[in-house]
Short mmCIF file of C-alpha atoms in Angstrom, two decimals:
data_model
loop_
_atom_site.label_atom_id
_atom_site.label_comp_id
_atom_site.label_asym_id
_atom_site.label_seq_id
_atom_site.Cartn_x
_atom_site.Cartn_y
_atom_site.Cartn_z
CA UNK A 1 13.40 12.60 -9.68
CA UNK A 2 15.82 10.46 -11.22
CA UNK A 3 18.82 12.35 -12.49
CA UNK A 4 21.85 10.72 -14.38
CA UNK A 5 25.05 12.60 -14.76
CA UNK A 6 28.06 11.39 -17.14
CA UNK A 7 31.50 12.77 -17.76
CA UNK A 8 33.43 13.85 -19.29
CA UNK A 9 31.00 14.69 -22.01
CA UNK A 10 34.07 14.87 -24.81
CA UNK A 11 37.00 12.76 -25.03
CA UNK A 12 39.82 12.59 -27.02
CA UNK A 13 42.05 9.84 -26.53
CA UNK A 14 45.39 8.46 -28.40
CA UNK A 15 45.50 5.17 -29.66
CA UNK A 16 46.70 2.47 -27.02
CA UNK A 17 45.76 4.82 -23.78
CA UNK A 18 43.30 3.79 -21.46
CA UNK A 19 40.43 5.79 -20.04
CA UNK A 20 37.21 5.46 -18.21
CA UNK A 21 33.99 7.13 -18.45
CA UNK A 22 32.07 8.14 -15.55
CA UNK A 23 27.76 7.71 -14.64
CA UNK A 24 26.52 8.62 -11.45
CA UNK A 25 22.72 8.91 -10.93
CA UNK A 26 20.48 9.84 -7.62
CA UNK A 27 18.24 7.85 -6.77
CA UNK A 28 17.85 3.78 -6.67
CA UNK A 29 17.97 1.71 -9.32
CA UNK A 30 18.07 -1.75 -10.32
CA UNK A 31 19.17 -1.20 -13.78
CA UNK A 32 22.33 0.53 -15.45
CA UNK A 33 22.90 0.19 -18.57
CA UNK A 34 25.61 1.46 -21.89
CA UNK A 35 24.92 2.42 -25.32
CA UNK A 36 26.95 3.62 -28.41
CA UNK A 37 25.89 5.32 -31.15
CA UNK A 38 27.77 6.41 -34.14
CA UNK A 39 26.96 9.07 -36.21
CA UNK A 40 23.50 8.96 -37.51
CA UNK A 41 22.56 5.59 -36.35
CA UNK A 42 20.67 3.99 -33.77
CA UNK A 43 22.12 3.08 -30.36
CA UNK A 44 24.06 -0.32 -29.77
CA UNK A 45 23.28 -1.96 -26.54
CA UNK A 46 26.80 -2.59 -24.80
CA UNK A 47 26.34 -3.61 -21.31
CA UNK A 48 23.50 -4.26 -18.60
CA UNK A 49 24.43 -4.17 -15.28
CA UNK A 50 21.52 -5.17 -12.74
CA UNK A 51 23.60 -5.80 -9.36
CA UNK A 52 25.88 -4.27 -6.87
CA UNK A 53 29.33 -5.25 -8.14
CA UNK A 54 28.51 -6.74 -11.40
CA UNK A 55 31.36 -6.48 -13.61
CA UNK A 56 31.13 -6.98 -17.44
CA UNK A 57 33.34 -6.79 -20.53
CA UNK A 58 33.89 -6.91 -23.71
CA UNK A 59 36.57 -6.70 -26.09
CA UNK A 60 38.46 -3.21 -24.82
CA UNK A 61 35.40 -2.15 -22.67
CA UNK A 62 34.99 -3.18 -19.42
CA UNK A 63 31.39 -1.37 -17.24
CA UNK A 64 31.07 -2.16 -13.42
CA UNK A 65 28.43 -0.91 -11.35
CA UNK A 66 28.71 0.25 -7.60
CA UNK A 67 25.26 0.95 -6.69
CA UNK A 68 25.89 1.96 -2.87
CA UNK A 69 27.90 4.60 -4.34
CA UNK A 70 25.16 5.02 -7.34
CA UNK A 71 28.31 4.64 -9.89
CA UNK A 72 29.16 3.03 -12.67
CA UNK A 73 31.94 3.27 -14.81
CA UNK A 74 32.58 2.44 -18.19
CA UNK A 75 36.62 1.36 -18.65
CA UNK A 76 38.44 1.64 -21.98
CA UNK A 77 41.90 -0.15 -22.49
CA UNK A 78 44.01 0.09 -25.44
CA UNK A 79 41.83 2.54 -27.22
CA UNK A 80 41.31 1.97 -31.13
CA UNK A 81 40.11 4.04 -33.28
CA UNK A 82 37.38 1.75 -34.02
CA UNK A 83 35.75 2.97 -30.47
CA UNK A 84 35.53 6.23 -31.63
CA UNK A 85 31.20 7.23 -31.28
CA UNK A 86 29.51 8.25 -28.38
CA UNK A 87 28.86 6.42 -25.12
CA UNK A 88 25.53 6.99 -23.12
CA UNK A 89 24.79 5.36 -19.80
CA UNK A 90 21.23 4.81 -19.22
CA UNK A 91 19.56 3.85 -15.60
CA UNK A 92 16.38 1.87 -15.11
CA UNK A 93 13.29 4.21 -12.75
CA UNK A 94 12.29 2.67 -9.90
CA UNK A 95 8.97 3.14 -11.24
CA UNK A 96 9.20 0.34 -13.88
CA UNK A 97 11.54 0.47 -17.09
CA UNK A 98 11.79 3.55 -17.98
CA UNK A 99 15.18 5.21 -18.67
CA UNK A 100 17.00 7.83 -18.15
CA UNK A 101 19.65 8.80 -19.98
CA UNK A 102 23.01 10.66 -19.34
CA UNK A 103 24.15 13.50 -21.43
CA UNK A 104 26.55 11.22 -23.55
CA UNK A 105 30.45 11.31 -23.76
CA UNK A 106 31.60 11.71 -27.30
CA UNK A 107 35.02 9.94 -27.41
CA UNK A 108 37.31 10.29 -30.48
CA UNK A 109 40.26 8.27 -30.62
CA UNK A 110 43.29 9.68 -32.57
CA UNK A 111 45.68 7.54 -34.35
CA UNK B 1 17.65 -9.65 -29.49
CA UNK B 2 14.94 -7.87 -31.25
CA UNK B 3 14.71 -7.28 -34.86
CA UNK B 4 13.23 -3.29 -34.87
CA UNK B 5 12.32 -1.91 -37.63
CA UNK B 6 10.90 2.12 -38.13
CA UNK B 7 8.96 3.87 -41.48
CA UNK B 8 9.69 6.05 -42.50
CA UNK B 9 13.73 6.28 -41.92
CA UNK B 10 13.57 9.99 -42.55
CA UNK B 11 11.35 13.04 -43.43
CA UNK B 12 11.13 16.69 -43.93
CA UNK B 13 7.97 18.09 -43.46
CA UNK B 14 6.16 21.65 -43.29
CA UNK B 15 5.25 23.69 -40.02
CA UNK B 16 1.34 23.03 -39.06
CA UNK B 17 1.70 19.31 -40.67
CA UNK B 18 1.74 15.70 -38.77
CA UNK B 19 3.72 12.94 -39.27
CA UNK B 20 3.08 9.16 -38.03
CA UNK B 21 6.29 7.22 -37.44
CA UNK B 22 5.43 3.33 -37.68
CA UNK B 23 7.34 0.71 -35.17
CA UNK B 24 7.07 -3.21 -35.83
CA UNK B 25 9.08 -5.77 -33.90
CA UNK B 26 9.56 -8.91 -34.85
CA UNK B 27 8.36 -10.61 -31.51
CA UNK B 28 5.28 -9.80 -29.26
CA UNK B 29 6.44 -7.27 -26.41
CA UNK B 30 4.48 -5.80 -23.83
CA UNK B 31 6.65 -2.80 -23.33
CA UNK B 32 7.25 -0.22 -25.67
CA UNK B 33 8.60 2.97 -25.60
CA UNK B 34 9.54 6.12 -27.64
CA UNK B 35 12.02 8.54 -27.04
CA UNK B 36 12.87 11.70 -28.96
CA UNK B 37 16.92 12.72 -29.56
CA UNK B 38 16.97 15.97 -30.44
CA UNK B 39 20.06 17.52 -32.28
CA UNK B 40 23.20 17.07 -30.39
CA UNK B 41 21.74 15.76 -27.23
CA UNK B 42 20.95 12.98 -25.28
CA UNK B 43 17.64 10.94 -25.23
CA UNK B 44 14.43 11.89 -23.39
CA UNK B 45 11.86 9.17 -22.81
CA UNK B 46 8.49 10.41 -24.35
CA UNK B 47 5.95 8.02 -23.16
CA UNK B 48 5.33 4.16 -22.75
CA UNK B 49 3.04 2.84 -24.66
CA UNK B 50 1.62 -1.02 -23.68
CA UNK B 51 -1.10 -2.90 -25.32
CA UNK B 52 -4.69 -2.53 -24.48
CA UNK B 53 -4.00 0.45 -22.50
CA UNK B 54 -3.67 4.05 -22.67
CA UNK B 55 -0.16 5.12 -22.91
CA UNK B 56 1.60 6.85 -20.49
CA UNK B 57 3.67 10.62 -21.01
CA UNK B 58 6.25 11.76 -19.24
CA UNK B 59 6.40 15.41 -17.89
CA UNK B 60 6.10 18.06 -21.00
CA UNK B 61 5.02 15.87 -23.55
CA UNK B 62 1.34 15.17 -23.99
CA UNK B 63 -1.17 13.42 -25.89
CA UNK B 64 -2.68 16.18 -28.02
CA UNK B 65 0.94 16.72 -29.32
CA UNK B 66 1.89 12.97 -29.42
CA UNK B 67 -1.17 10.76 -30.10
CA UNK B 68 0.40 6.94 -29.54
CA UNK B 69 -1.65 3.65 -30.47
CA UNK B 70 -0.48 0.32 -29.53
CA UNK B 71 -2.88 -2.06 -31.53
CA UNK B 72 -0.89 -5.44 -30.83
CA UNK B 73 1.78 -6.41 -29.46
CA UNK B 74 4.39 -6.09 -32.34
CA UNK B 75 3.38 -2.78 -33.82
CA UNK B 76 3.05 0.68 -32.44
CA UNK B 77 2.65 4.27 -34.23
CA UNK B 78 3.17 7.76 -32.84
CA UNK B 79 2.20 11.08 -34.08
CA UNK B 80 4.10 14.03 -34.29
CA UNK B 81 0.95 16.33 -34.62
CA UNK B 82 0.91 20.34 -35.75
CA UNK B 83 4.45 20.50 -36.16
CA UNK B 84 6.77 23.15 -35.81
CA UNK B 85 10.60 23.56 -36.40
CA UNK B 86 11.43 22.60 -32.68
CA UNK B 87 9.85 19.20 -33.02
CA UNK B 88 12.90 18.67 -35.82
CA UNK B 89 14.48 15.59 -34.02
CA UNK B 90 15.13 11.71 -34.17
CA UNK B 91 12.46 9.95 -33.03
CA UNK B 92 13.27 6.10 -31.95
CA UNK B 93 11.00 3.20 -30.65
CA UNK B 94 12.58 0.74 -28.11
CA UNK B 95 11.18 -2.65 -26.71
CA UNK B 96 12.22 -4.32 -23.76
CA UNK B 97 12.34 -8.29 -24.33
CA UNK B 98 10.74 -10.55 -21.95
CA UNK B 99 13.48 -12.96 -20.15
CA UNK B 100 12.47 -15.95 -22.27
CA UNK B 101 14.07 -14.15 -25.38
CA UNK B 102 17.57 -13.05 -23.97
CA UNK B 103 19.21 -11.01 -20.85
CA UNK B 104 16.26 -9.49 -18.67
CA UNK B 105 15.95 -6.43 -18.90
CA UNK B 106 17.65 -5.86 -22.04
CA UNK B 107 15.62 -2.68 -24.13
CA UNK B 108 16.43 -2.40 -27.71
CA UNK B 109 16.19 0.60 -29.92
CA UNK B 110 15.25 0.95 -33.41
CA UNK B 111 16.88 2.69 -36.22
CA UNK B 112 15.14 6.13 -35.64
CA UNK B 113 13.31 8.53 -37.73
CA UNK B 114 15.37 11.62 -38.48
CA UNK B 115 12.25 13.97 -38.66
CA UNK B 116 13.24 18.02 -40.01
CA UNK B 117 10.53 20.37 -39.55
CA UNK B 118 10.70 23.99 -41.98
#
C-alpha cells in the first residue's frame, strides 16, 4: 500500500529565509506531484515531476524528485508572505492515476 | 488546463438526508475522480469514476454510501446518501487531461463543495 509521508506538517518561516519541505512515499511511482491550497479554496497545481532527477521551478519554489531514494522535496527561497497556505505533495499509484496524498505542511510566513 | 466547475459550492444539510454534488468540465476526460477533505486534513481519494463503466471505490467507501454516475464525458455527479454529521467535509472532483491538452499527467481539481451535516 502506497503510503506518502510529508514534513514538517507546520512551518513558520521569516520573510527572506529559505526552507524546504520534505515527501517521501513507499512504494514506486511514476508520478509526484505539489499542490497549494489557501484557506477555503481549491488546490493549485504547482509542480509535476514524472522522472528520476527532474527538477522544476517556479518563482521562489523549486520541487525535485529522487525516486531511487522515493523523495522529493519542495525548496522555498526568499520566503514572502505571499507563500503563506498549505503545501501537499501528492504521488501517482502504480495502479493507474490515482493519488495519494501527504498530510500537508501548513507554512506561514511572518513579516 | 481544465476549466472545473462544482454545484452546489456549499450546503448544510440534516442527518438521514442526501445530497448530489454536480461536476462539469469543460473538455471530454476519461478520468475522473472525487476525493473527500475532511476538516483539517489531507485528501483521501474516494473512487474513480470513468465513462461507460462502473466506478471504482477505494477501501472504506462504498457505493450504497456514495452512488457515482458518469453519463458523458464532461459531467459526473456523486451522492452523499443518509448523511450523518461525520460525512461534514469538502468534497472535490478532479480530472486528469489527456496529453493533447497540456503536461501529461497533469489532474486538476475543482472548487469543492463545503458540505456541513447537523
Amino acid at each position: 500500500e502506497l503510503k506518502v509521508e510529508q514534513n514538517p506538517l507546520f512551518l513558520s518561516m521569516q520573510e527572506g529565509k529559505n526552507y524546504t519541505i520534505y515527501c517521501n512515499y513507499s512504494t514506486t511511482s511514476d508520478r509526484l506531484y505539489w499542490y497549494r491550497q489557501d484557506p477555503g479554496k481549491s488546490l493549485e497545481s504547482l509542480f509535476v515531476l514524472l522522472s528520476n532527477g527532474a527538477v522544476k521551478q517556479e518563482g521562489r519554489l523549486m520541487a525535485s524528485l529522487d525516486t531511487k531514494a522515493r523523495l522529493s522535496t519542495l525548496h522555498i527561497t526568499a520566503a514572502v508572505h505571499d507563500l503563506s497556505a498549505t503545501y501537499f505533495c501528492a504521488v501517482g499509484s502504480e495502479y493507474g492515476n490515482k493519488l495519494v496524498f501527504g498530510a500537508g505542511t501548513i507554512l506561514r510566513v511572518k513579516s | 488546463s481544465a476549466v472545473i466547475s462544482q454545484k452546489p459550492s456549499r450546503d448544510i444539510c440534516q442527518r438521514g438526508t442526501s445530497l448530489t454534488i454536480q461536476c462539469q468540465v469543460d473538455s471530454q476526460v476519461t478520468m475522473m475522480f472525487w476525493y473527500r477533505q475532511q476538516p483539517g486534513q489531507s485528501l483521501t481519494l474516494i473512487a474513480t469514476a470513468n465513462q461507460g463503466s462502473e466506478a471504482t471505490y477505494e477501501s472504506g467507501f462504498v457505493i450504497d454510501k456514495f452512488p457515482i454516475s458518469r453519463p458523458n464525458l464532461t459531467f459526473s455527479t456523486l451522492t452523499v446518501s443518509n448523511m450523518s454529521p461525520e460525512d461534514s467535509s469538502i468534497y472535490l472532483c478532479s480530472v486528469e487531461l489527456p496529453p493533447n491538452r497540456g503536461v501529461w499527467y497533469e489532474q486538476y481539481f475543482g472548487p469543492g463543495t463545503r458540505l456541513t451535516v447537523t
